[in-house]
Amino acid sequence: MKIAILGKPFDENQTAFMQEMMNDLVRRQAEVSILESFHAYLRQHIQLPEGITTFRRGDSLQGTRFVLSIGGDGTLLDTVTHVGPLQIPILGINTGRLGFLATISPDKIAQAIDALFKGHFVLEDRSLIRVDTDPDTFGDINFGLNEFSILKRDTSSMIVVHTYIDGEYLNSYWADGLIVSTPTGSTGYSLSCGGPVMLPQTNNFIIAPVCPHNLNVRPLIVSDRSVISFEIEGRSNNFLLSLDSRSNTVEAGIQIAVRRENFNARLVKLNHVNFLSTLRSKLNWGLDRRNPAGIPL
C-alpha cells in the first residue's frame, strides 16, 4: 500500500507517536512518501526508516492509496491542494488546536493506521469551491475546501462588492469584505460572520458579508450549481482575494467568478466520528448544567 504524508511541525510531546507511526507503517510494508519539507523536519526529530521517498508540490501522487495530513485544519486544507482531482482519501491527524477536519488525535494514530489497513472506515466527499479570475490570480491551485473571500487590503474605508448570481444582479455589499463558503467552510470564517452551519452533504454555498454597513443585510444560502460573479470598487485601488489559506493582492477591475469544482475532497472517517459528533465535541453543543456530558437525555 502506498501512503503519502504531509505535515507541519508538532510539539515535542507528540514525537513518540510520530515515531511509532513510522515504525508501524514499515512493519506493514507500506510504501511511504513524505513531502520534502516535512521530511527534512521529521529527520531532525525522529528516526526515519530506510526506503522512504520524498515528493514536492506538483509531483503526481498517482497510485497513492491514502494521504496522511499531520497538523491542524490548515494543514488539511493544504493537503487537498496536493491531491487535487485524484481524490485520494485523506486522513487528518490533529497535532494542532481545534481539529474540525483533522479529527484523529496523536494517541489514536495506531488505531487509525490499523483501521486503514483493515478497511474499517468510511469515506466522506466534501465539495470544493473553484475561483476563476481575469487576470489569473491563483494559477493551477484555484480551488479550496473552505471558502473564497474578497477583503479590503488595509485599514482604509469599506469596499463595495457588486454581486451577481448566474448573471442576475443580487446586491451591492458595502462592507469590509464578502465570503463565499462551502458547507465545510460553514464552521470557519463564515460562522464568525454570522453565517449558518450547514451539513457537509448540503449542495449549497453561503454568501456572507464581513462587517456590513447595512444592518439588514444577512448571509444568504444559494445553490452550488450557480455561478457567482463579482465586481469590486472602493477608495483604494487594491484588494485582497483569499482562497482558504492562500491570498493575493489584486487591482480594481478584476473579473471574478466562483462555482463548484467538478471534483471533491475525500476525507477518511473512523470510529463513528461524523459531522454531528464533531459539532458537539468542538463547539460544545448540548453542554449545560442539565446535560453535562452532552448526551441526549
Coordinates of C-alpha atoms in Angstrom, one line a residue:
M1 CA 0.0 0.0 0.0
K2 CA 1.4 3.4 -1.0
I3 CA 0.9 6.2 1.6
A4 CA 1.8 9.8 1.2
I5 CA 2.4 12.0 4.3
L6 CA 2.2 15.8 4.6
G7 CA 2.6 17.8 7.8
K8 CA 3.7 20.7 9.8
P9 CA 5.9 20.9 12.9
F10 CA 4.5 19.4 16.1
D11 CA 5.0 19.6 19.8
E12 CA 7.8 17.5 21.3
N13 CA 5.3 15.5 23.4
Q14 CA 4.0 14.1 20.2
T15 CA 7.3 12.9 18.9
A16 CA 6.8 9.3 20.3
F17 CA 3.5 9.0 18.5
M18 CA 5.1 10.0 15.2
Q19 CA 8.0 7.6 15.6
E20 CA 5.6 4.7 16.3
M21 CA 3.5 5.7 13.3
M22 CA 6.5 5.4 11.0
N23 CA 7.6 2.1 12.6
D24 CA 4.1 0.8 12.2
L25 CA 3.9 1.7 8.5
V26 CA 7.3 0.0 7.9
R27 CA 6.2 -3.2 9.7
R28 CA 3.1 -3.3 7.5
Q29 CA 5.4 -2.9 4.4
A30 CA 3.7 0.3 3.3
E31 CA 5.4 2.3 0.6
V32 CA 5.8 5.7 2.3
S33 CA 6.5 9.0 0.5
I34 CA 6.8 12.3 2.5
L35 CA 6.5 15.9 1.4
E36 CA 10.1 17.1 1.1
S37 CA 9.9 20.0 3.5
F38 CA 8.2 17.8 6.2
H39 CA 10.7 15.0 5.6
A40 CA 13.5 17.5 6.5
Y41 CA 11.7 18.4 9.7
L42 CA 11.0 14.7 10.7
R43 CA 14.6 13.8 10.1
Q44 CA 15.6 16.1 12.9
H45 CA 13.1 14.7 15.4
I46 CA 12.6 11.0 14.7
Q47 CA 14.4 8.1 13.2
L48 CA 13.2 7.6 9.7
P49 CA 13.4 4.1 8.3
E50 CA 15.2 3.3 5.1
G51 CA 13.4 3.3 1.8
I52 CA 11.2 6.4 2.3
T53 CA 10.9 8.6 -0.7
T54 CA 10.0 12.3 -0.9
F55 CA 7.9 14.4 -3.2
R56 CA 7.4 18.1 -3.9
R57 CA 4.4 20.2 -4.8
G58 CA 3.5 19.5 -8.4
D59 CA 4.7 15.9 -8.3
S60 CA 1.9 13.4 -9.1
L61 CA 0.5 11.3 -6.3
Q62 CA -1.0 8.8 -8.8
G63 CA -1.2 5.4 -7.3
T64 CA -1.3 6.6 -3.7
R65 CA -3.9 4.8 -1.6
F66 CA -4.1 7.2 1.3
V67 CA -2.7 10.6 2.3
L68 CA -2.0 11.4 5.9
S69 CA -2.3 15.0 6.9
I70 CA -0.4 15.7 10.1
G71 CA -1.2 19.1 11.7
G72 CA -4.3 21.2 12.1
D73 CA -7.2 22.0 9.8
G74 CA -4.9 24.4 7.8
T75 CA -2.6 21.5 7.0
L76 CA -5.5 19.5 5.7
L77 CA -6.7 22.4 3.6
D78 CA -3.2 22.5 2.0
T79 CA -3.2 18.7 1.6
V80 CA -6.3 19.0 -0.5
T81 CA -4.4 21.2 -3.0
H82 CA -1.7 18.5 -3.3
V83 CA -4.3 15.8 -4.0
G84 CA -6.5 17.8 -6.4
P85 CA -8.6 15.8 -8.9
L86 CA -7.1 12.5 -7.9
Q87 CA -9.5 12.5 -5.0
I88 CA -7.2 10.3 -2.9
P89 CA -8.7 9.7 0.6
I90 CA -7.2 12.0 3.2
L91 CA -6.9 11.1 6.9
G92 CA -6.4 14.1 9.2
I93 CA -4.2 13.6 12.3
N94 CA -4.7 16.6 14.6
T95 CA -1.5 17.9 16.2
G96 CA -2.9 21.4 16.0
R97 CA -5.7 23.0 18.1
L98 CA -9.4 22.8 17.2
G99 CA -9.3 20.0 14.6
F100 CA -12.7 20.3 12.9
L101 CA -11.3 18.4 9.8
A102 CA -8.3 16.7 11.3
T103 CA -10.1 14.6 13.9
I104 CA -7.6 11.9 14.8
S105 CA -5.6 12.7 18.0
P106 CA -1.9 11.6 18.2
D107 CA -2.7 8.9 20.8
K108 CA -5.2 7.3 18.3
I109 CA -2.8 7.1 15.4
A110 CA -2.0 3.4 15.9
Q111 CA -5.7 2.5 15.8
A112 CA -6.3 4.7 12.8
I113 CA -3.5 3.0 10.8
D114 CA -4.9 -0.4 11.7
A115 CA -8.3 0.7 10.5
L116 CA -6.9 1.9 7.2
F117 CA -5.3 -1.5 6.5
K118 CA -8.4 -3.4 7.7
G119 CA -10.8 -1.3 5.7
H120 CA -12.7 -0.2 8.8
F121 CA -13.5 3.3 7.7
V122 CA -16.0 5.4 5.6
L123 CA -15.2 8.0 3.0
E124 CA -16.9 11.4 3.1
D125 CA -16.9 13.5 0.0
R126 CA -16.7 17.3 0.5
S127 CA -17.5 19.8 -2.2
L128 CA -14.9 22.3 -3.3
I129 CA -15.2 25.9 -4.5
R130 CA -13.4 27.0 -7.7
V131 CA -12.3 30.6 -8.4
D132 CA -11.7 31.9 -11.9
T133 CA -10.3 35.4 -12.3
D134 CA -9.1 37.6 -15.2
P135 CA -6.3 38.4 -14.9
D136 CA -5.4 35.0 -13.3
T137 CA -4.8 35.1 -9.5
F138 CA -4.4 31.6 -8.1
G139 CA -2.9 29.7 -11.1
D140 CA -3.4 25.9 -11.1
I141 CA -4.5 25.8 -7.5
N142 CA -7.7 27.8 -7.9
F143 CA -9.9 25.6 -5.7
G144 CA -10.4 25.3 -2.0
L145 CA -12.3 23.3 0.6
N146 CA -13.4 26.1 3.0
E147 CA -14.1 29.5 1.4
F148 CA -13.3 32.3 -1.0
S149 CA -13.1 35.8 0.4
I150 CA -12.9 39.3 -1.0
L151 CA -11.5 41.7 1.6
K152 CA -10.3 45.3 1.9
R153 CA -6.5 45.3 2.0
D154 CA -5.7 47.6 4.9
T155 CA -7.4 49.9 7.4
S156 CA -8.9 52.0 4.7
S157 CA -12.6 52.6 4.2
M158 CA -15.0 49.8 3.4
I159 CA -15.3 48.4 -0.1
V160 CA -18.3 47.7 -2.4
V161 CA -18.8 44.2 -3.8
H162 CA -21.4 44.1 -6.6
T163 CA -22.6 40.5 -6.7
Y164 CA -24.4 38.6 -9.4
I165 CA -25.9 35.1 -9.4
D166 CA -25.9 33.4 -12.9
G167 CA -25.6 36.8 -14.4
E168 CA -28.5 38.4 -12.5
Y169 CA -27.8 41.2 -10.1
L170 CA -28.1 40.3 -6.4
N171 CA -26.8 43.1 -4.3
S172 CA -24.0 45.6 -3.7
Y173 CA -22.4 44.8 -0.4
W174 CA -20.9 47.8 1.5
A175 CA -18.6 46.0 3.9
D176 CA -15.1 45.1 4.9
G177 CA -15.5 42.2 2.5
L178 CA -17.5 39.2 1.4
I179 CA -17.2 35.4 1.9
V180 CA -18.4 32.6 -0.3
S181 CA -18.3 29.4 1.8
T182 CA -18.8 25.8 1.1
P183 CA -20.7 23.6 3.6
T184 CA -17.3 22.5 5.1
G185 CA -16.3 26.2 5.5
S186 CA -19.6 27.0 7.2
T187 CA -17.9 26.3 10.6
G188 CA -15.0 28.6 9.8
Y189 CA -14.7 32.2 8.8
S190 CA -18.3 32.3 7.6
L191 CA -19.6 31.2 11.1
S192 CA -17.7 34.1 12.7
C193 CA -19.5 36.5 10.4
G194 CA -22.9 35.2 11.4
G195 CA -23.3 32.5 8.7
P196 CA -25.3 29.3 9.3
V197 CA -23.8 25.9 9.9
M198 CA -24.5 23.5 7.0
L199 CA -24.2 19.7 6.9
P200 CA -21.3 18.6 4.6
Q201 CA -23.7 16.9 2.1
T202 CA -25.6 20.2 1.5
N203 CA -25.3 21.3 -2.1
N204 CA -25.1 25.0 -1.4
F205 CA -22.8 28.0 -0.9
I206 CA -23.1 30.7 1.8
I207 CA -22.7 34.3 0.8
A208 CA -21.7 36.2 4.0
P209 CA -20.7 39.8 4.2
V210 CA -17.8 40.8 6.6
C211 CA -18.9 43.7 8.8
P212 CA -21.6 45.0 6.5
H213 CA -22.6 48.7 6.9
N214 CA -26.3 47.8 6.1
L215 CA -27.7 46.1 9.2
N216 CA -30.5 44.4 7.3
V217 CA -28.0 42.5 5.1
R218 CA -27.7 38.9 6.2
P219 CA -25.9 35.8 5.0
L220 CA -27.6 34.1 2.0
I221 CA -27.7 30.4 1.0
V222 CA -27.6 29.7 -2.7
S223 CA -27.3 26.6 -4.8
D224 CA -23.8 25.5 -5.6
R225 CA -24.9 24.9 -9.2
S226 CA -24.9 28.7 -9.5
V227 CA -22.1 30.8 -10.8
I228 CA -21.5 33.8 -8.6
S229 CA -19.6 36.7 -10.1
F230 CA -18.3 40.0 -8.6
E231 CA -17.2 43.5 -9.3
I232 CA -15.2 45.4 -6.7
E233 CA -14.8 49.1 -6.1
G234 CA -13.6 51.3 -3.3
R235 CA -11.4 54.3 -2.5
S236 CA -8.3 52.0 -2.6
N237 CA -7.3 50.5 -5.9
N238 CA -6.0 47.3 -4.3
F239 CA -8.0 44.5 -2.7
L240 CA -7.3 41.1 -1.2
L241 CA -8.5 37.8 -2.6
S242 CA -8.2 34.8 -0.3
L243 CA -8.8 31.1 -1.1
D244 CA -8.6 29.0 2.1
S245 CA -5.0 29.9 3.3
R246 CA -3.8 31.4 0.1
S247 CA -4.2 35.2 -0.6
N248 CA -3.1 37.6 -3.3
T249 CA -3.5 41.4 -3.8
V250 CA -5.4 42.4 -6.9
E251 CA -6.4 45.6 -8.5
A252 CA -9.9 47.1 -9.2
G253 CA -11.4 45.9 -12.5
I254 CA -10.5 42.3 -12.0
Q255 CA -13.2 39.8 -13.2
I256 CA -14.1 37.2 -10.6
A257 CA -16.4 34.2 -10.8
V258 CA -16.8 31.3 -8.4
R259 CA -18.6 27.9 -8.9
R260 CA -18.4 24.4 -7.5
E261 CA -15.4 22.5 -8.6
N262 CA -16.0 19.3 -10.7
F263 CA -14.2 17.1 -8.2
N264 CA -14.4 16.6 -4.4
A265 CA -12.1 16.3 -1.4
R266 CA -12.4 12.8 0.0
L267 CA -12.0 12.5 3.8
V268 CA -11.5 9.3 5.8
K269 CA -13.8 9.0 8.8
L270 CA -13.1 6.4 11.6
N271 CA -14.7 5.2 14.9
H272 CA -18.1 6.6 14.1
V273 CA -16.8 10.1 14.0
N274 CA -19.2 12.2 11.9
F275 CA -20.0 15.9 11.4
L276 CA -22.7 15.9 14.1
S277 CA -20.4 14.4 16.8
T278 CA -17.7 16.9 15.7
L279 CA -20.1 19.8 16.3
R280 CA -20.9 18.5 19.8
S281 CA -17.3 18.0 20.7
K282 CA -15.7 21.0 19.1
L283 CA -18.5 23.6 19.7
N284 CA -19.7 22.1 22.9
W285 CA -23.2 21.8 21.7
G286 CA -25.5 20.2 24.2
L287 CA -23.4 21.0 27.2
D288 CA -25.2 22.7 30.0
R289 CA -25.9 22.1 33.7
R290 CA -28.8 19.8 32.9
N291 CA -26.8 17.7 30.4
P292 CA -23.1 18.0 31.4
A293 CA -22.0 15.1 29.2
G294 CA -23.6 16.4 26.1
I295 CA -25.5 13.1 25.7
P296 CA -29.2 13.2 24.8
L297 CA -31.5 12.6 27.8

